[in-house]
PDB file of C-alpha atoms and ligand atoms in Angstrom:
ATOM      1  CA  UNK A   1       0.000   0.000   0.000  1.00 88.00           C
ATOM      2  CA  UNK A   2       1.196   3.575  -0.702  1.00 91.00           C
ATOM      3  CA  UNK A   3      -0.575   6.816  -0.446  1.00 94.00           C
ATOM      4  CA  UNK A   4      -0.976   8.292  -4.173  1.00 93.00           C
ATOM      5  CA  UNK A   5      -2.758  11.658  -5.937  1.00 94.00           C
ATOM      6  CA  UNK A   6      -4.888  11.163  -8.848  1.00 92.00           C
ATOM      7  CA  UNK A   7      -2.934  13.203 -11.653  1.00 90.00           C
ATOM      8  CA  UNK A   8      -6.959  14.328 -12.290  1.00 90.00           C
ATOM      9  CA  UNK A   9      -8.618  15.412  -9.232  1.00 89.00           C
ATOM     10  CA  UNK A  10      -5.855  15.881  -7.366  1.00 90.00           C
ATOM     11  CA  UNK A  11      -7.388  13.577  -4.384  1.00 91.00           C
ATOM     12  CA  UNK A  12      -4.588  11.462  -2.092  1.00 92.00           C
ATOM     13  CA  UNK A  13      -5.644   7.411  -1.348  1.00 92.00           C
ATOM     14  CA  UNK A  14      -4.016   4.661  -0.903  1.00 93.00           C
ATOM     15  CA  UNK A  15      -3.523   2.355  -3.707  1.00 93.00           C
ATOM     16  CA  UNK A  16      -1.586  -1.013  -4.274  1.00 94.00           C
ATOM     17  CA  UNK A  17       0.968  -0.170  -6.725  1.00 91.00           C
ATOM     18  CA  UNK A  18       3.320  -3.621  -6.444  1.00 93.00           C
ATOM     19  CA  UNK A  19       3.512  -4.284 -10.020  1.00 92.00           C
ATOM     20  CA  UNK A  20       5.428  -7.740  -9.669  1.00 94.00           C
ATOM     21  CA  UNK A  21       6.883 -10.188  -7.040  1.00 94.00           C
ATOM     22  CA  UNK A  22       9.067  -9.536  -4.751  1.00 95.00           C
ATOM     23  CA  UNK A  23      11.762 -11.840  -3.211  1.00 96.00           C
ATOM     24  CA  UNK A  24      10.164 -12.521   0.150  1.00 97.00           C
ATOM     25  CA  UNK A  25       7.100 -13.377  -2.110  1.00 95.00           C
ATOM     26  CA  UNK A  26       9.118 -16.059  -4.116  1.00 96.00           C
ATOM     27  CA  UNK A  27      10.116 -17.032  -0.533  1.00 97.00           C
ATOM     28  CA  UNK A  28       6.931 -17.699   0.586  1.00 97.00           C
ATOM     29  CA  UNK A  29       5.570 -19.075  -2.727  1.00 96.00           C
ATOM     30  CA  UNK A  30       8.452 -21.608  -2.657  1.00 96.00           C
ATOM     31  CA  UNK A  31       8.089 -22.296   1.394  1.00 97.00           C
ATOM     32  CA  UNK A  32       3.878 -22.783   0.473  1.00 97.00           C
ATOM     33  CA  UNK A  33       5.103 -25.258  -2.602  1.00 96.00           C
ATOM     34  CA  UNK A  34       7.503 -27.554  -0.600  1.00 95.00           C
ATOM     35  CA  UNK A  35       4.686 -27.666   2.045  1.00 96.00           C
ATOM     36  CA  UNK A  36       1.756 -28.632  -0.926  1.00 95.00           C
ATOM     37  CA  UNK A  37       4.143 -31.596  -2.253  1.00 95.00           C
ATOM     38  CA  UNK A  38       5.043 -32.603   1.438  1.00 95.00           C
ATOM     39  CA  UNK A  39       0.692 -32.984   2.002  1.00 96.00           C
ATOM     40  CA  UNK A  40       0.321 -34.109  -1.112  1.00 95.00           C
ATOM     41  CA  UNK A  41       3.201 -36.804  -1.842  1.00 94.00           C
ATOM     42  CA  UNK A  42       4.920 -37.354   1.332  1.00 94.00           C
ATOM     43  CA  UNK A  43       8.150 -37.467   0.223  1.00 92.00           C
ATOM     44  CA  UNK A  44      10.142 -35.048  -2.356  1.00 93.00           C
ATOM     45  CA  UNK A  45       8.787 -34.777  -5.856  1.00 92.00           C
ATOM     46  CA  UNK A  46       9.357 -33.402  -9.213  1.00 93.00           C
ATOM     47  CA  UNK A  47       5.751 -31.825  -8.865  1.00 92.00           C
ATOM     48  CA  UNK A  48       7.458 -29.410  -6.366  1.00 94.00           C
ATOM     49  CA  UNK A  49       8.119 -27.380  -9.613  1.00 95.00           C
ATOM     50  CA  UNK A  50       5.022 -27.378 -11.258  1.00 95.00           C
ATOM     51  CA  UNK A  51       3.676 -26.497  -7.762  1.00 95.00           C
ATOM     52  CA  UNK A  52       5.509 -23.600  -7.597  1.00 97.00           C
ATOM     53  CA  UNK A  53       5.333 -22.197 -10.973  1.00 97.00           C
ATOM     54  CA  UNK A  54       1.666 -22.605 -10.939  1.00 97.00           C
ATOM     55  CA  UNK A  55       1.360 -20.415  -7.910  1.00 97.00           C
ATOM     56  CA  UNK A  56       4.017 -18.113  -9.269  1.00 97.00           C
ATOM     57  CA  UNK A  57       1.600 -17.401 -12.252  1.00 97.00           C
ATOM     58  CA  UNK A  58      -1.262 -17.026 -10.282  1.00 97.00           C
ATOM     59  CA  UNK A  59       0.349 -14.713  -7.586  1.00 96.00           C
ATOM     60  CA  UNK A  60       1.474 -12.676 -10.547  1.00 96.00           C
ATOM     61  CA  UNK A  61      -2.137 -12.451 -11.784  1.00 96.00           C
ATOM     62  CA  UNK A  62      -3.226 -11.462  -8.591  1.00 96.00           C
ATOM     63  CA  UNK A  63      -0.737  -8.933  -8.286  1.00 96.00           C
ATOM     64  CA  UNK A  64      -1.072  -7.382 -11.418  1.00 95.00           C
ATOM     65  CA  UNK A  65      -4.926  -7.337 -11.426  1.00 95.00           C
ATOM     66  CA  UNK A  66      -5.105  -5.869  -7.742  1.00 95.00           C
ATOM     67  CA  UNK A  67      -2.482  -3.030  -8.970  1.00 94.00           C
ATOM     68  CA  UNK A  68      -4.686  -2.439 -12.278  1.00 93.00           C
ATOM     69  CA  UNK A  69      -8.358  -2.372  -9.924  1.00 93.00           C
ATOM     70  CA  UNK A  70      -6.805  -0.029  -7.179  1.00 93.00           C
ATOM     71  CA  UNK A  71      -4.843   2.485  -8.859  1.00 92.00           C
ATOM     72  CA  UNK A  72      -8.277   4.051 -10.775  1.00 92.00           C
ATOM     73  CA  UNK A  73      -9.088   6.655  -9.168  1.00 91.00           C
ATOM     74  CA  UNK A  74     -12.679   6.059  -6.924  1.00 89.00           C
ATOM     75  CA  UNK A  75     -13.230   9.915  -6.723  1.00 89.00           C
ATOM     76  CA  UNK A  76     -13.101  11.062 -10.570  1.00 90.00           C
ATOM     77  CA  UNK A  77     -12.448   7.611 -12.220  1.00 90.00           C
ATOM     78  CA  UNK A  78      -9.551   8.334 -13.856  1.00 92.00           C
ATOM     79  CA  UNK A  79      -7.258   5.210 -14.909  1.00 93.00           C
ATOM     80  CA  UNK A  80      -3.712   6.193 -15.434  1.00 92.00           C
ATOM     81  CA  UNK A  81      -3.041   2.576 -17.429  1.00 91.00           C
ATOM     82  CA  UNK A  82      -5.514   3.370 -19.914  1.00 93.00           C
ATOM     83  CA  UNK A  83      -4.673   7.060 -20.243  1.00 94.00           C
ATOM     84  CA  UNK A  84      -1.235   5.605 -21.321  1.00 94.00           C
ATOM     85  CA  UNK A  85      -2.675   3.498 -23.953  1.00 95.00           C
ATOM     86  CA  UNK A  86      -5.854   5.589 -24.870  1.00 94.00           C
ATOM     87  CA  UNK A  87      -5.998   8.874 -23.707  1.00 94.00           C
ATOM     88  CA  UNK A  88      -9.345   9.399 -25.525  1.00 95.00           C
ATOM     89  CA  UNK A  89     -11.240   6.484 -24.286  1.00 95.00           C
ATOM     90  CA  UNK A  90      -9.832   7.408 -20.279  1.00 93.00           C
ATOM     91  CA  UNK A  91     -11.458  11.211 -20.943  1.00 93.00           C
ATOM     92  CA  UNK A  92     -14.122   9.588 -21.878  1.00 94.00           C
ATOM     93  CA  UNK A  93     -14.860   7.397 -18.898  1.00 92.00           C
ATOM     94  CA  UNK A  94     -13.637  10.424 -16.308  1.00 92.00           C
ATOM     95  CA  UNK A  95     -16.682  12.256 -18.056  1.00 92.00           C
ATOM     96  CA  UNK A  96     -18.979   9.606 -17.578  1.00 93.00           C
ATOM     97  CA  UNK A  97     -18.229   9.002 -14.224  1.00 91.00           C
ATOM     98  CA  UNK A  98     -18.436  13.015 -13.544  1.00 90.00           C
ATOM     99  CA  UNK A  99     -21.452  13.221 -15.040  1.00 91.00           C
ATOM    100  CA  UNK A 100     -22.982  10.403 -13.210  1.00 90.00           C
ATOM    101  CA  UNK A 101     -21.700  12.405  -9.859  1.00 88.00           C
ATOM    102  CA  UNK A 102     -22.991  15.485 -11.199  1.00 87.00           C
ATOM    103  CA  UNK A 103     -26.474  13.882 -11.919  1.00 90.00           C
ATOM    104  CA  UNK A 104     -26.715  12.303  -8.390  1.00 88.00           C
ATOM    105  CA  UNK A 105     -25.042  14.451  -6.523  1.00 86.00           C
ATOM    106  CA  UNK A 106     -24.044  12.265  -3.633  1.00 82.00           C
ATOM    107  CA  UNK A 107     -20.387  13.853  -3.889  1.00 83.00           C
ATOM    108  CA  UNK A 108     -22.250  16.603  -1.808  1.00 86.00           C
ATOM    109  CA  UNK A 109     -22.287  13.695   1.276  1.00 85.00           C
ATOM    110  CA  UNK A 110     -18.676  12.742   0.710  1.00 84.00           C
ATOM    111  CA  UNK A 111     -15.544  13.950   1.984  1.00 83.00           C
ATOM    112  CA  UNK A 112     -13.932  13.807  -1.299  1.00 85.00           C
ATOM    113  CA  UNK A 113     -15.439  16.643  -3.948  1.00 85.00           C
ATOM    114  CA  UNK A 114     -14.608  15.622  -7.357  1.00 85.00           C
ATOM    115  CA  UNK A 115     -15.078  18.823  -8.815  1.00 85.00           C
ATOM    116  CA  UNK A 116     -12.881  20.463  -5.924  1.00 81.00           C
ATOM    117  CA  UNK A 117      -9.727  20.767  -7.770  1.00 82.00           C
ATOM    118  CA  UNK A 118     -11.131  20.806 -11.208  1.00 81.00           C
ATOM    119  CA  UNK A 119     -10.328  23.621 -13.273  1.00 74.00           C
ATOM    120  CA  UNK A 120     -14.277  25.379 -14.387  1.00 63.00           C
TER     121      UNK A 120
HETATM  122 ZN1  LIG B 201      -9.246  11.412  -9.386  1.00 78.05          ZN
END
Protein backbone atom coordinates (compact mmCIF):
# COMPACT_ATOMS: atom_id res chain seq x y z
CA UNK A 1 0.00 0.00 0.00
CA UNK A 2 1.20 3.57 -0.70
CA UNK A 3 -0.58 6.82 -0.45
CA UNK A 4 -0.98 8.29 -4.17
CA UNK A 5 -2.76 11.66 -5.94
CA UNK A 6 -4.89 11.16 -8.85
CA UNK A 7 -2.93 13.20 -11.65
CA UNK A 8 -6.96 14.33 -12.29
CA UNK A 9 -8.62 15.41 -9.23
CA UNK A 10 -5.85 15.88 -7.37
CA UNK A 11 -7.39 13.58 -4.38
CA UNK A 12 -4.59 11.46 -2.09
CA UNK A 13 -5.64 7.41 -1.35
CA UNK A 14 -4.02 4.66 -0.90
CA UNK A 15 -3.52 2.35 -3.71
CA UNK A 16 -1.59 -1.01 -4.27
CA UNK A 17 0.97 -0.17 -6.73
CA UNK A 18 3.32 -3.62 -6.44
CA UNK A 19 3.51 -4.28 -10.02
CA UNK A 20 5.43 -7.74 -9.67
CA UNK A 21 6.88 -10.19 -7.04
CA UNK A 22 9.07 -9.54 -4.75
CA UNK A 23 11.76 -11.84 -3.21
CA UNK A 24 10.16 -12.52 0.15
CA UNK A 25 7.10 -13.38 -2.11
CA UNK A 26 9.12 -16.06 -4.12
CA UNK A 27 10.12 -17.03 -0.53
CA UNK A 28 6.93 -17.70 0.59
CA UNK A 29 5.57 -19.07 -2.73
CA UNK A 30 8.45 -21.61 -2.66
CA UNK A 31 8.09 -22.30 1.39
CA UNK A 32 3.88 -22.78 0.47
CA UNK A 33 5.10 -25.26 -2.60
CA UNK A 34 7.50 -27.55 -0.60
CA UNK A 35 4.69 -27.67 2.05
CA UNK A 36 1.76 -28.63 -0.93
CA UNK A 37 4.14 -31.60 -2.25
CA UNK A 38 5.04 -32.60 1.44
CA UNK A 39 0.69 -32.98 2.00
CA UNK A 40 0.32 -34.11 -1.11
CA UNK A 41 3.20 -36.80 -1.84
CA UNK A 42 4.92 -37.35 1.33
CA UNK A 43 8.15 -37.47 0.22
CA UNK A 44 10.14 -35.05 -2.36
CA UNK A 45 8.79 -34.78 -5.86
CA UNK A 46 9.36 -33.40 -9.21
CA UNK A 47 5.75 -31.82 -8.87
CA UNK A 48 7.46 -29.41 -6.37
CA UNK A 49 8.12 -27.38 -9.61
CA UNK A 50 5.02 -27.38 -11.26
CA UNK A 51 3.68 -26.50 -7.76
CA UNK A 52 5.51 -23.60 -7.60
CA UNK A 53 5.33 -22.20 -10.97
CA UNK A 54 1.67 -22.60 -10.94
CA UNK A 55 1.36 -20.42 -7.91
CA UNK A 56 4.02 -18.11 -9.27
CA UNK A 57 1.60 -17.40 -12.25
CA UNK A 58 -1.26 -17.03 -10.28
CA UNK A 59 0.35 -14.71 -7.59
CA UNK A 60 1.47 -12.68 -10.55
CA UNK A 61 -2.14 -12.45 -11.78
CA UNK A 62 -3.23 -11.46 -8.59
CA UNK A 63 -0.74 -8.93 -8.29
CA UNK A 64 -1.07 -7.38 -11.42
CA UNK A 65 -4.93 -7.34 -11.43
CA UNK A 66 -5.11 -5.87 -7.74
CA UNK A 67 -2.48 -3.03 -8.97
CA UNK A 68 -4.69 -2.44 -12.28
CA UNK A 69 -8.36 -2.37 -9.92
CA UNK A 70 -6.80 -0.03 -7.18
CA UNK A 71 -4.84 2.49 -8.86
CA UNK A 72 -8.28 4.05 -10.78
CA UNK A 73 -9.09 6.66 -9.17
CA UNK A 74 -12.68 6.06 -6.92
CA UNK A 75 -13.23 9.92 -6.72
CA UNK A 76 -13.10 11.06 -10.57
CA UNK A 77 -12.45 7.61 -12.22
CA UNK A 78 -9.55 8.33 -13.86
CA UNK A 79 -7.26 5.21 -14.91
CA UNK A 80 -3.71 6.19 -15.43
CA UNK A 81 -3.04 2.58 -17.43
CA UNK A 82 -5.51 3.37 -19.91
CA UNK A 83 -4.67 7.06 -20.24
CA UNK A 84 -1.24 5.60 -21.32
CA UNK A 85 -2.68 3.50 -23.95
CA UNK A 86 -5.85 5.59 -24.87
CA UNK A 87 -6.00 8.87 -23.71
CA UNK A 88 -9.34 9.40 -25.52
CA UNK A 89 -11.24 6.48 -24.29
CA UNK A 90 -9.83 7.41 -20.28
CA UNK A 91 -11.46 11.21 -20.94
CA UNK A 92 -14.12 9.59 -21.88
CA UNK A 93 -14.86 7.40 -18.90
CA UNK A 94 -13.64 10.42 -16.31
CA UNK A 95 -16.68 12.26 -18.06
CA UNK A 96 -18.98 9.61 -17.58
CA UNK A 97 -18.23 9.00 -14.22
CA UNK A 98 -18.44 13.02 -13.54
CA UNK A 99 -21.45 13.22 -15.04
CA UNK A 100 -22.98 10.40 -13.21
CA UNK A 101 -21.70 12.41 -9.86
CA UNK A 102 -22.99 15.48 -11.20
CA UNK A 103 -26.47 13.88 -11.92
CA UNK A 104 -26.71 12.30 -8.39
CA UNK A 105 -25.04 14.45 -6.52
CA UNK A 106 -24.04 12.26 -3.63
CA UNK A 107 -20.39 13.85 -3.89
CA UNK A 108 -22.25 16.60 -1.81
CA UNK A 109 -22.29 13.70 1.28
CA UNK A 110 -18.68 12.74 0.71
CA UNK A 111 -15.54 13.95 1.98
CA UNK A 112 -13.93 13.81 -1.30
CA UNK A 113 -15.44 16.64 -3.95
CA UNK A 114 -14.61 15.62 -7.36
CA UNK A 115 -15.08 18.82 -8.81
CA UNK A 116 -12.88 20.46 -5.92
CA UNK A 117 -9.73 20.77 -7.77
CA UNK A 118 -11.13 20.81 -11.21
CA UNK A 119 -10.33 23.62 -13.27
CA UNK A 120 -14.28 25.38 -14.39
ZN1 LIG B 1 -9.25 11.41 -9.39
Amino acid sequence: MEYIFCAFCKHGRKAYTKKRMSFVDYIYVSILSLLLMFILFQDLHPAFFFIFFALVFVMELFISFRRRVSIQCQVCGFDPVLYKKDPELAEEKIKTVLGEKKESLDYLLKSKNPFENLER
